PDB file of C-alpha atoms and ligand atoms in Angstrom:
ATOM      1  CA  MET P1393      41.901   9.500  18.119  1.00 55.00           C
ATOM      2  CA  HIS P1394      39.993  10.971  15.189  1.00 65.00           C
ATOM      3  CA  GLU P1395      41.474   8.916  12.405  1.00 87.00           C
ATOM      4  CA  GLU P1396      39.463   6.124  10.888  1.00 93.00           C
ATOM      5  CA  PRO P1397      40.566   2.646  12.056  1.00 97.00           C
ATOM      6  CA  VAL P1398      42.375   0.424   9.532  1.00 97.00           C
ATOM      7  CA  LEU P1399      40.627  -2.557  11.081  1.00 98.00           C
ATOM      8  CA  GLN P1400      37.399  -2.688  13.063  1.00 98.00           C
ATOM      9  CA  VAL P1401      36.281  -5.891  14.726  1.00 98.00           C
ATOM     10  CA  ARG P1402      32.770  -6.246  16.106  1.00 98.00           C
ATOM     11  CA  ASN P1403      31.339  -9.039  18.247  1.00 98.00           C
ATOM     12  CA  LEU P1404      33.641 -11.704  16.919  1.00 98.00           C
ATOM     13  CA  ARG P1405      32.793 -15.164  18.238  1.00 98.00           C
ATOM     14  CA  LYS P1406      34.478 -18.465  17.670  1.00 98.00           C
ATOM     15  CA  GLN P1407      33.402 -21.708  19.272  1.00 98.00           C
ATOM     16  CA  PHE P1408      34.685 -25.215  18.803  1.00 98.00           C
ATOM     17  CA  GLY P1409      31.740 -27.581  19.199  1.00 97.00           C
ATOM     18  CA  PRO P1410      27.990 -27.380  18.651  1.00 95.00           C
ATOM     19  CA  GLY P1411      26.947 -26.020  22.053  1.00 94.00           C
ATOM     20  CA  CYS P1412      24.051 -27.412  24.109  1.00 94.00           C
ATOM     21  CA  ARG P1413      21.125 -26.240  26.252  1.00 92.00           C
ATOM     22  CA  GLU P1414      23.471 -25.494  29.138  1.00 91.00           C
ATOM     23  CA  CYS P1415      25.843 -23.286  27.175  1.00 92.00           C
ATOM     24  CA  GLY P1416      23.838 -22.074  24.167  1.00 87.00           C
ATOM     25  CA  GLN P1417      22.707 -18.833  25.810  1.00 85.00           C
ATOM     26  CA  MET P1418      25.456 -16.202  25.816  1.00 79.00           C
ATOM     27  CA  ASP P1419      24.094 -14.345  28.867  1.00 80.00           C
ATOM     28  CA  ASN P1420      23.759 -17.165  31.336  1.00 79.00           C
ATOM     29  CA  ARG P1421      26.184 -19.788  30.173  1.00 85.00           C
ATOM     30  CA  GLN P1422      28.027 -21.628  32.905  1.00 87.00           C
ATOM     31  CA  LEU P1423      31.531 -22.423  31.734  1.00 92.00           C
ATOM     32  CA  GLU P1424      34.655 -23.859  33.260  1.00 94.00           C
ATOM     33  CA  LYS P1425      36.928 -21.065  31.955  1.00 95.00           C
ATOM     34  CA  ASN P1426      35.929 -21.275  28.254  1.00 96.00           C
ATOM     35  CA  TYR P1427      34.702 -24.872  28.319  1.00 96.00           C
ATOM     36  CA  CYS P1428      31.215 -26.336  28.683  1.00 96.00           C
ATOM     37  CA  THR P1429      31.562 -29.364  30.941  1.00 95.00           C
ATOM     38  CA  ASN P1430      28.234 -30.669  29.685  1.00 95.00           C
ATOM     39  CA  CYS P1431      28.944 -30.879  25.936  1.00 95.00           C
ATOM     40  CA  GLY P1432      32.655 -30.101  25.637  1.00 96.00           C
ATOM     41  CA  THR P1433      32.214 -27.008  23.466  1.00 97.00           C
ATOM     42  CA  VAL P1434      35.045 -24.487  23.756  1.00 97.00           C
ATOM     43  CA  TYR P1435      34.097 -20.812  23.540  1.00 97.00           C
ATOM     44  CA  ALA P1436      37.502 -19.610  22.355  1.00 98.00           C
ATOM     45  CA  CYS P1437      36.450 -16.047  21.446  1.00 98.00           C
ATOM     46  CA  GLN P1438      33.396 -14.528  23.065  1.00 95.00           C
ATOM     47  CA  ASP P1439      32.195 -11.264  21.633  1.00 95.00           C
ATOM     48  CA  ILE P1440      35.499  -9.607  20.767  1.00 98.00           C
ATOM     49  CA  SER P1441      35.356  -6.003  19.543  1.00 98.00           C
ATOM     50  CA  LEU P1442      38.372  -3.809  18.893  1.00 98.00           C
ATOM     51  CA  ASP P1443      39.705  -1.034  16.675  1.00 98.00           C
ATOM     52  CA  LEU P1444      43.176  -0.841  15.174  1.00 98.00           C
ATOM     53  CA  TYR P1445      44.249   2.667  14.178  1.00 97.00           C
ATOM     54  CA  PRO P1446      46.763   3.750  11.510  1.00 96.00           C
ATOM     55  CA  GLY P1447      50.345   3.362  12.654  1.00 94.00           C
ATOM     56  CA  GLU P1448      49.595   2.038  16.114  1.00 96.00           C
ATOM     57  CA  ILE P1449      50.650  -1.142  17.858  1.00 97.00           C
ATOM     58  CA  LEU P1450      47.737  -2.725  19.673  1.00 98.00           C
ATOM     59  CA  GLY P1451      48.743  -5.364  22.206  1.00 98.00           C
ATOM     60  CA  ILE P1452      46.636  -8.376  23.117  1.00 98.00           C
ATOM     61  CA  VAL P1453      47.711 -10.035  26.332  1.00 98.00           C
ATOM     62  CA  GLY P1454      46.230 -12.982  28.177  1.00 96.00           C
ATOM     63  CA  GLU P1455      47.097 -16.336  29.691  1.00 94.00           C
ATOM     64  CA  SER P1456      47.592 -19.504  27.678  1.00 94.00           C
ATOM     65  CA  GLY P1457      44.281 -20.656  26.230  1.00 96.00           C
ATOM     66  CA  SER P1458      42.586 -17.256  26.499  1.00 97.00           C
ATOM     67  CA  GLY P1459      41.871 -17.208  22.755  1.00 98.00           C
ATOM     68  CA  LYS P1460      44.582 -14.947  21.360  1.00 97.00           C
ATOM     69  CA  SER P1461      45.754 -17.196  18.536  1.00 97.00           C
ATOM     70  CA  THR P1462      42.185 -18.128  17.663  1.00 98.00           C
ATOM     71  CA  LEU P1463      41.370 -14.439  17.315  1.00 98.00           C
ATOM     72  CA  MET P1464      44.368 -13.887  15.018  1.00 98.00           C
ATOM     73  CA  GLN P1465      43.479 -16.937  12.927  1.00 97.00           C
ATOM     74  CA  CYS P1466      39.929 -15.678  12.492  1.00 98.00           C
ATOM     75  CA  LEU P1467      41.112 -12.216  11.479  1.00 98.00           C
ATOM     76  CA  TYR P1468      43.582 -13.692   8.985  1.00 98.00           C
ATOM     77  CA  PHE P1469      40.883 -16.051   7.606  1.00 98.00           C
ATOM     78  CA  ASP P1470      42.768 -19.175   8.646  1.00 97.00           C
ATOM     79  CA  ALA P1471      39.718 -20.112  10.697  1.00 97.00           C
ATOM     80  CA  GLU P1472      36.076 -19.348  10.068  1.00 98.00           C
ATOM     81  CA  VAL P1473      34.326 -17.203  12.688  1.00 98.00           C
ATOM     82  CA  SER P1474      31.171 -18.507  14.341  1.00 98.00           C
ATOM     83  CA  SER P1475      29.735 -15.000  14.032  1.00 98.00           C
ATOM     84  CA  GLY P1476      30.835 -11.391  14.019  1.00 98.00           C
ATOM     85  CA  GLU P1477      32.040  -8.634  11.738  1.00 98.00           C
ATOM     86  CA  ALA P1478      35.279  -7.011  10.638  1.00 98.00           C
ATOM     87  CA  TYR P1479      35.791  -3.978   8.429  1.00 98.00           C
ATOM     88  CA  ILE P1480      38.996  -2.816   6.810  1.00 97.00           C
ATOM     89  CA  LYS P1481      39.895   0.627   5.507  1.00 96.00           C
ATOM     90  CA  ASP P1482      39.705   0.137   1.771  1.00 93.00           C
ATOM     91  CA  PRO P1483      37.499   2.225  -0.524  1.00 92.00           C
ATOM     92  CA  LYS P1484      36.356  -0.899  -2.372  1.00 92.00           C
ATOM     93  CA  LEU P1485      35.302  -2.655   0.824  1.00 94.00           C
ATOM     94  CA  GLU P1486      33.617   0.171   2.681  1.00 93.00           C
ATOM     95  CA  GLY P1487      30.782  -1.070   4.862  1.00 94.00           C
ATOM     96  CA  LYS P1488      31.437  -4.681   3.882  1.00 97.00           C
ATOM     97  CA  ASN P1489      31.876  -7.294   6.574  1.00 98.00           C
ATOM     98  CA  VAL P1490      35.029  -9.063   5.382  1.00 98.00           C
ATOM     99  CA  PHE P1491      33.911 -12.340   6.990  1.00 98.00           C
ATOM    100  CA  ASP P1492      31.037 -12.417   4.468  1.00 98.00           C
ATOM    101  CA  LEU P1493      33.303 -12.079   1.422  1.00 98.00           C
ATOM    102  CA  SER P1494      34.073 -14.894  -1.006  1.00 97.00           C
ATOM    103  CA  SER P1495      37.187 -16.969  -0.401  1.00 96.00           C
ATOM    104  CA  GLN P1496      38.732 -15.313  -3.434  1.00 97.00           C
ATOM    105  CA  GLN P1497      38.165 -11.844  -1.955  1.00 96.00           C
ATOM    106  CA  LYS P1498      39.525 -12.988   1.397  1.00 97.00           C
ATOM    107  CA  ARG P1499      42.639 -14.265  -0.334  1.00 96.00           C
ATOM    108  CA  TYR P1500      43.012 -10.889  -2.009  1.00 96.00           C
ATOM    109  CA  ILE P1501      42.907  -9.143   1.377  1.00 97.00           C
ATOM    110  CA  ARG P1502      45.426 -11.571   2.846  1.00 96.00           C
ATOM    111  CA  ASN P1503      47.771 -11.080  -0.075  1.00 95.00           C
ATOM    112  CA  HIS P1504      47.485  -7.320  -0.331  1.00 95.00           C
ATOM    113  CA  SER P1505      46.489  -5.907   3.031  1.00 96.00           C
ATOM    114  CA  TYR P1506      47.759  -8.327   5.641  1.00 97.00           C
ATOM    115  CA  GLY P1507      51.009  -9.754   6.893  1.00 96.00           C
ATOM    116  CA  MET P1508      51.109 -12.570   9.429  1.00 97.00           C
ATOM    117  CA  VAL P1509      53.805 -13.855  11.726  1.00 96.00           C
ATOM    118  CA  TYR P1510      52.661 -17.134  13.252  1.00 95.00           C
ATOM    119  CA  GLN P1511      53.358 -18.326  16.778  1.00 92.00           C
ATOM    120  CA  ASN P1512      54.906 -21.425  15.187  1.00 93.00           C
ATOM    121  CA  PRO P1513      57.213 -20.633  12.214  1.00 95.00           C
ATOM    122  CA  VAL P1514      56.238 -23.974  10.629  1.00 96.00           C
ATOM    123  CA  HIS P1515      52.865 -22.393   9.828  1.00 96.00           C
ATOM    124  CA  GLY P1516      54.352 -19.284   8.258  1.00 96.00           C
ATOM    125  CA  LEU P1517      57.265 -20.668   6.252  1.00 97.00           C
ATOM    126  CA  LYS P1518      57.977 -23.489   3.876  1.00 97.00           C
ATOM    127  CA  MET P1519      60.871 -24.924   5.836  1.00 97.00           C
ATOM    128  CA  ASN P1520      62.472 -26.620   2.817  1.00 95.00           C
ATOM    129  CA  PHE P1521      62.261 -23.595   0.476  1.00 96.00           C
ATOM    130  CA  SER P1522      65.058 -21.045   0.421  1.00 96.00           C
ATOM    131  CA  SER P1523      64.439 -18.004   2.600  1.00 96.00           C
ATOM    132  CA  VAL P1524      64.429 -15.742  -0.400  1.00 95.00           C
ATOM    133  CA  GLY P1525      62.000 -18.149  -2.099  1.00 95.00           C
ATOM    134  CA  ASN P1526      59.632 -17.899   0.857  1.00 97.00           C
ATOM    135  CA  ILE P1527      59.611 -14.144   0.529  1.00 97.00           C
ATOM    136  CA  ALA P1528      59.168 -14.274  -3.251  1.00 95.00           C
ATOM    137  CA  GLU P1529      56.151 -16.541  -2.810  1.00 95.00           C
ATOM    138  CA  LYS P1530      54.323 -13.854  -0.883  1.00 96.00           C
ATOM    139  CA  GLN P1531      55.323 -11.192  -3.425  1.00 96.00           C
ATOM    140  CA  ILE P1532      54.027 -13.316  -6.295  1.00 96.00           C
ATOM    141  CA  ALA P1533      50.775 -13.848  -4.403  1.00 95.00           C
ATOM    142  CA  ALA P1534      50.536 -10.058  -4.163  1.00 94.00           C
ATOM    143  CA  GLY P1535      50.802  -9.801  -7.943  1.00 94.00           C
ATOM    144  CA  ASN P1536      54.485  -9.078  -8.427  1.00 92.00           C
ATOM    145  CA  ARG P1537      55.963 -10.576 -11.609  1.00 92.00           C
ATOM    146  CA  ASN P1538      59.228  -8.721 -11.879  1.00 94.00           C
ATOM    147  CA  VAL P1539      61.982 -11.106 -10.791  1.00 93.00           C
ATOM    148  CA  ALA P1540      64.728  -8.503 -10.457  1.00 94.00           C
ATOM    149  CA  ASP P1541      62.450  -6.269  -8.456  1.00 92.00           C
ATOM    150  CA  MET P1542      61.381  -9.142  -6.191  1.00 93.00           C
ATOM    151  CA  GLU P1543      64.956 -10.158  -5.545  1.00 93.00           C
ATOM    152  CA  ALA P1544      65.961  -6.606  -4.688  1.00 93.00           C
ATOM    153  CA  THR P1545      63.047  -6.290  -2.240  1.00 92.00           C
ATOM    154  CA  SER P1546      63.794  -9.667  -0.667  1.00 94.00           C
ATOM    155  CA  LYS P1547      67.423  -8.722  -0.127  1.00 94.00           C
ATOM    156  CA  LYS P1548      66.481  -5.418   1.414  1.00 91.00           C
ATOM    157  CA  LEU P1549      64.007  -7.105   3.747  1.00 92.00           C
ATOM    158  CA  LEU P1550      66.427  -9.840   4.798  1.00 93.00           C
ATOM    159  CA  GLU P1551      69.020  -7.203   5.520  1.00 90.00           C
ATOM    160  CA  SER P1552      66.544  -5.212   7.551  1.00 88.00           C
ATOM    161  CA  VAL P1553      65.843  -8.269   9.727  1.00 89.00           C
ATOM    162  CA  HIS P1554      69.585  -8.946  10.001  1.00 89.00           C
ATOM    163  CA  ILE P1555      69.757 -12.183   8.020  1.00 93.00           C
ATOM    164  CA  PRO P1556      73.155 -12.156   6.327  1.00 94.00           C
ATOM    165  CA  LEU P1557      72.709 -12.135   2.549  1.00 94.00           C
ATOM    166  CA  HIS P1558      75.135 -15.002   2.050  1.00 95.00           C
ATOM    167  CA  ARG P1559      72.546 -17.159   3.830  1.00 95.00           C
ATOM    168  CA  MET P1560      69.504 -16.022   1.865  1.00 94.00           C
ATOM    169  CA  LYS P1561      69.411 -19.151  -0.293  1.00 95.00           C
ATOM    170  CA  GLU P1562      69.412 -21.349   2.778  1.00 96.00           C
ATOM    171  CA  GLU P1563      66.308 -23.157   3.995  1.00 97.00           C
ATOM    172  CA  PRO P1564      64.719 -21.876   7.216  1.00 97.00           C
ATOM    173  CA  GLN P1565      64.920 -25.407   8.656  1.00 96.00           C
ATOM    174  CA  ASN P1566      68.654 -24.749   9.052  1.00 95.00           C
ATOM    175  CA  PHE P1567      68.042 -21.572  11.000  1.00 95.00           C
ATOM    176  CA  SER P1568      67.688 -20.911  14.706  1.00 92.00           C
ATOM    177  CA  GLY P1569      64.255 -20.067  16.117  1.00 91.00           C
ATOM    178  CA  GLY P1570      65.080 -16.367  16.227  1.00 91.00           C
ATOM    179  CA  MET P1571      66.261 -16.382  12.627  1.00 93.00           C
ATOM    180  CA  GLN P1572      63.114 -18.207  11.521  1.00 94.00           C
ATOM    181  CA  GLN P1573      60.980 -15.567  13.200  1.00 92.00           C
ATOM    182  CA  ARG P1574      62.969 -12.870  11.438  1.00 93.00           C
ATOM    183  CA  VAL P1575      62.483 -14.556   8.054  1.00 95.00           C
ATOM    184  CA  GLN P1576      58.752 -14.714   8.841  1.00 95.00           C
ATOM    185  CA  ILE P1577      58.781 -10.991   9.579  1.00 94.00           C
ATOM    186  CA  ALA P1578      60.594 -10.260   6.296  1.00 95.00           C
ATOM    187  CA  LYS P1579      58.081 -12.379   4.417  1.00 96.00           C
ATOM    188  CA  ALA P1580      55.115 -10.751   6.144  1.00 95.00           C
ATOM    189  CA  LEU P1581      56.396  -7.297   5.181  1.00 93.00           C
ATOM    190  CA  SER P1582      57.122  -8.150   1.546  1.00 93.00           C
ATOM    191  CA  ASN P1583      53.723  -7.024   0.218  1.00 92.00           C
ATOM    192  CA  ASN P1584      53.873  -3.719   2.109  1.00 90.00           C
ATOM    193  CA  PRO P1585      50.836  -4.563   4.203  1.00 94.00           C
ATOM    194  CA  PRO P1586      49.014  -1.800   6.063  1.00 95.00           C
ATOM    195  CA  VAL P1587      48.204  -4.363   8.785  1.00 97.00           C
ATOM    196  CA  LEU P1588      50.607  -6.814  10.391  1.00 97.00           C
ATOM    197  CA  PHE P1589      49.585  -9.598  12.801  1.00 98.00           C
ATOM    198  CA  LEU P1590      52.255 -10.907  15.170  1.00 97.00           C
ATOM    199  CA  ASP P1591      51.453 -13.938  17.342  1.00 97.00           C
ATOM    200  CA  GLU P1592      53.897 -14.596  20.212  1.00 94.00           C
ATOM    201  CA  VAL P1593      56.731 -13.521  17.984  1.00 90.00           C
ATOM    202  CA  THR P1594      59.390 -13.745  20.683  1.00 89.00           C
ATOM    203  CA  THR P1595      58.085 -16.649  22.755  1.00 85.00           C
ATOM    204  CA  GLY P1596      60.671 -19.372  23.145  1.00 79.00           C
ATOM    205  CA  LEU P1597      63.574 -17.166  22.133  1.00 82.00           C
ATOM    206  CA  ASP P1598      66.307 -16.446  24.622  1.00 81.00           C
ATOM    207  CA  LEU P1599      66.318 -12.997  26.162  1.00 84.00           C
ATOM    208  CA  SER P1600      68.999 -11.353  24.040  1.00 83.00           C
ATOM    209  CA  VAL P1601      67.406 -12.582  20.806  1.00 82.00           C
ATOM    210  CA  GLN P1602      64.030 -11.492  22.137  1.00 86.00           C
ATOM    211  CA  ALA P1603      65.322  -7.985  22.700  1.00 88.00           C
ATOM    212  CA  ASN P1604      66.671  -7.961  19.150  1.00 86.00           C
ATOM    213  CA  VAL P1605      63.395  -9.007  17.574  1.00 87.00           C
ATOM    214  CA  LEU P1606      61.424  -6.531  19.689  1.00 92.00           C
ATOM    215  CA  ASP P1607      63.787  -3.741  18.659  1.00 90.00           C
ATOM    216  CA  LEU P1608      63.346  -4.747  15.052  1.00 88.00           C
ATOM    217  CA  ILE P1609      59.553  -4.606  15.330  1.00 92.00           C
ATOM    218  CA  LYS P1610      59.718  -1.148  16.907  1.00 91.00           C
ATOM    219  CA  THR P1611      62.008   0.082  14.150  1.00 91.00           C
ATOM    220  CA  ILE P1612      59.772  -1.305  11.403  1.00 89.00           C
ATOM    221  CA  GLN P1613      56.736   0.291  12.976  1.00 90.00           C
ATOM    222  CA  ARG P1614      58.490   3.650  13.238  1.00 90.00           C
ATOM    223  CA  GLU P1615      59.888   3.587   9.721  1.00 90.00           C
ATOM    224  CA  LEU P1616      56.972   2.106   7.819  1.00 90.00           C
ATOM    225  CA  GLY P1617      54.078   3.266   9.990  1.00 90.00           C
ATOM    226  CA  ILE P1618      52.376  -0.116   9.724  1.00 95.00           C
ATOM    227  CA  SER P1619      49.524  -0.903  12.113  1.00 97.00           C
ATOM    228  CA  MET P1620      50.231  -3.977  14.184  1.00 97.00           C
ATOM    229  CA  LEU P1621      48.243  -6.365  16.290  1.00 98.00           C
ATOM    230  CA  VAL P1622      50.724  -7.943  18.683  1.00 97.00           C
ATOM    231  CA  VAL P1623      49.692 -10.974  20.709  1.00 97.00           C
ATOM    232  CA  SER P1624      51.638 -12.197  23.720  1.00 96.00           C
ATOM    233  CA  HIS P1625      51.024 -13.948  27.013  1.00 93.00           C
ATOM    234  CA  ASP P1626      53.949 -11.877  28.319  1.00 94.00           C
ATOM    235  CA  LEU P1627      53.057  -8.426  29.583  1.00 95.00           C
ATOM    236  CA  ALA P1628      56.739  -7.430  29.437  1.00 93.00           C
ATOM    237  CA  VAL P1629      56.648  -7.826  25.631  1.00 94.00           C
ATOM    238  CA  ILE P1630      53.403  -5.875  25.382  1.00 96.00           C
ATOM    239  CA  ARG P1631      54.833  -3.129  27.596  1.00 96.00           C
ATOM    240  CA  MET P1632      57.790  -2.773  25.227  1.00 94.00           C
ATOM    241  CA  LEU P1633      55.708  -2.604  22.073  1.00 96.00           C
ATOM    242  CA  ALA P1634      52.102  -1.620  22.473  1.00 97.00           C
ATOM    243  CA  ASP P1635      50.579   1.856  22.545  1.00 96.00           C
ATOM    244  CA  ARG P1636      47.248   0.434  23.604  1.00 98.00           C
ATOM    245  CA  THR P1637      46.474  -2.930  25.147  1.00 98.00           C
ATOM    246  CA  VAL P1638      43.558  -5.314  25.303  1.00 98.00           C
ATOM    247  CA  VAL P1639      43.505  -7.941  28.070  1.00 98.00           C
ATOM    248  CA  MET P1640      41.803 -11.254  27.302  1.00 98.00           C
ATOM    249  CA  LEU P1641      40.634 -13.895  29.754  1.00 97.00           C
ATOM    250  CA  ASN P1642      38.684 -17.048  28.875  1.00 96.00           C
ATOM    251  CA  GLY P1643      37.956 -15.784  25.377  1.00 97.00           C
ATOM    252  CA  ALA P1644      36.643 -12.375  26.387  1.00 97.00           C
ATOM    253  CA  ILE P1645      38.111  -8.887  26.649  1.00 98.00           C
ATOM    254  CA  ILE P1646      38.146  -7.921  30.313  1.00 98.00           C
ATOM    255  CA  GLU P1647      40.093  -4.664  30.119  1.00 98.00           C
ATOM    256  CA  GLU P1648      41.503  -2.266  27.542  1.00 98.00           C
ATOM    257  CA  GLY P1649      43.191   1.103  27.415  1.00 98.00           C
ATOM    258  CA  LEU P1650      46.493   2.888  26.958  1.00 98.00           C
ATOM    259  CA  THR P1651      49.269   0.474  27.906  1.00 98.00           C
ATOM    260  CA  ASP P1652      50.719   2.964  30.394  1.00 97.00           C
ATOM    261  CA  GLN P1653      47.361   3.365  32.090  1.00 98.00           C
ATOM    262  CA  ILE P1654      46.820  -0.372  32.355  1.00 97.00           C
ATOM    263  CA  LEU P1655      50.269  -0.785  33.876  1.00 97.00           C
ATOM    264  CA  GLU P1656      49.762   2.050  36.334  1.00 97.00           C
ATOM    265  CA  ASP P1657      46.185   1.398  37.306  1.00 97.00           C
ATOM    266  CA  PRO P1658      44.916  -2.064  36.365  1.00 97.00           C
ATOM    267  CA  GLN P1659      41.198  -2.423  37.078  1.00 97.00           C
ATOM    268  CA  HIS P1660      40.414  -6.115  36.740  1.00 97.00           C
ATOM    269  CA  GLU P1661      41.711  -8.565  39.317  1.00 97.00           C
ATOM    270  CA  TYR P1662      43.385 -10.684  36.637  1.00 97.00           C
ATOM    271  CA  THR P1663      45.129  -7.665  35.108  1.00 97.00           C
ATOM    272  CA  GLN P1664      46.300  -6.638  38.577  1.00 97.00           C
ATOM    273  CA  GLN P1665      47.929 -10.051  39.003  1.00 96.00           C
ATOM    274  CA  LEU P1666      49.596  -9.732  35.616  1.00 94.00           C
ATOM    275  CA  VAL P1667      50.957  -6.288  36.407  1.00 96.00           C
ATOM    276  CA  TYR P1668      52.166  -7.177  39.904  1.00 94.00           C
ATOM    277  CA  SER P1669      53.954 -10.239  38.569  1.00 91.00           C
ATOM    278  CA  LEU P1670      56.033  -7.870  36.405  1.00 87.00           C
ATOM    279  CA  LEU P1671      57.358  -5.963  39.415  1.00 78.00           C
TER     280      LEU P1671
HETATM  281  N1  ATP I2619      40.893 -26.635  16.589  1.00 58.84           N
HETATM  282  C1  ATP I2619      40.477 -26.538  17.856  1.00 58.84           C
HETATM  283  N2  ATP I2619      39.561 -27.399  18.347  1.00 58.84           N
HETATM  284  C2  ATP I2619      39.124 -27.303  19.620  1.00 58.84           C
HETATM  285  N3  ATP I2619      39.530 -26.372  20.494  1.00 58.84           N
HETATM  286  C3  ATP I2619      40.445 -25.491  20.058  1.00 58.84           C
HETATM  287  C4  ATP I2619      40.988 -25.523  18.730  1.00 58.84           C
HETATM  288  N4  ATP I2619      41.871 -24.516  18.592  1.00 58.84           N
HETATM  289  C5  ATP I2619      41.900 -23.897  19.794  1.00 58.84           C
HETATM  290  N5  ATP I2619      41.049 -24.460  20.662  1.00 58.84           N
HETATM  291  C6  ATP I2619      40.795 -24.051  22.056  1.00 58.84           C
HETATM  292  O1  ATP I2619      40.537 -22.660  22.054  1.00 58.84           O
HETATM  293  C7  ATP I2619      41.057 -22.062  23.235  1.00 58.84           C
HETATM  294  C8  ATP I2619      41.929 -20.891  22.855  1.00 58.84           C
HETATM  295  O2  ATP I2619      43.132 -21.367  22.250  1.00 58.84           O
HETATM  296  P1  ATP I2619      44.215 -20.369  21.644  1.00 58.84           P
HETATM  297  O3  ATP I2619      45.222 -21.169  20.934  1.00 58.84           O
HETATM  298  O4  ATP I2619      43.501 -19.305  20.880  1.00 58.84           O
HETATM  299  O5  ATP I2619      44.818 -19.734  22.970  1.00 58.84           O
HETATM  300  P2  ATP I2619      46.042 -18.719  23.138  1.00 58.84           P
HETATM  301  O6  ATP I2619      45.526 -17.575  23.950  1.00 58.84           O
HETATM  302  O7  ATP I2619      46.653 -18.415  21.824  1.00 58.84           O
HETATM  303  O8  ATP I2619      47.039 -19.581  24.049  1.00 58.84           O
HETATM  304  P3  ATP I2619      48.674 -19.627  24.050  1.00 58.84           P
HETATM  305  O9  ATP I2619      49.131 -18.423  24.846  1.00 58.84           O
HETATM  306  O10 ATP I2619      48.964 -20.904  24.769  1.00 58.84           O
HETATM  307  O11 ATP I2619      49.156 -19.615  22.630  1.00 58.84           O
HETATM  308  C9  ATP I2619      41.766 -23.162  23.999  1.00 58.84           C
HETATM  309  O12 ATP I2619      40.901 -23.621  25.021  1.00 58.84           O
HETATM  310  C10 ATP I2619      41.991 -24.233  22.956  1.00 58.84           C
HETATM  311  O13 ATP I2619      41.993 -25.506  23.549  1.00 58.84           O
HETATM  312 MG1   MG I2620      48.522 -18.728  21.019  1.00 58.84          MG
HETATM  313 ZN1   ZN I2621      27.366 -27.151  26.268  1.00 58.84          ZN
END
């Protein structure tokens, strides 16, 4: 690929806890998975680097606790990184590590360049606001002040995620899990973000609803050409969606490549297990 990435991540680290003599040294730390048994520090993300290219879906797969959500939260500025860099394709931010920006600048990036669909819809939606109000909130944050225009966009988005318009004034707390995820997707798309983060978007949904949501994501990606980072512990979901895939284990990337290649010829023992369990 010759195009410039929309998002470049370099050596991202996130630890919970202060570390100690036993675990302080990256090269020779002895951990129980991601956990220092001596001081209790969790190394949730260890030296993550990746590139997200225009219009691609990059999958991140790994078992529960491997650090996927932590990575997403760091990228979306919900959590502070311990160290590392990220660069986004924006003429005003060229060469600037976005983790070093002011909170105001980070908010600007969130509002204008990013969309996020959280693993738990409670984090992405105000459950006692109307659905259309949730979407408007994001549009206002992105600088929109035209009420008629916002309402038209909200309606279009809700339609595109198959929420019937007669229910648009309803609160997401009345909706099923699948509907809540679809409202989150509509909200995340409402500022036309070049980059969309999706964390376990179909986990916990029954299979037919899952298929629906996955179809919807594919369609959005095809029609809008948005770049997506899709996190799932389920390789079947990643297989459906991702052009390229990164495999995480214990906070580190252990394998990456074209999704087809990883499925056909997994290199790491853990990836091999994942792939064989699909068959
Ligand atoms: N606020 C926190 N304080 C301490 N440890 C945390 C915190 N948040 C996450 N962790 C730890 O970081 C590690 C990675 O968690 P994370 O939620 O990123 O995993 P995940 O890959 O998203 O898992 P799942 O598939 O279950 O969603 C886990 O060991 C978790 O216990
Ligand atoms: Mg998670
Ligand atoms: Zn320690």
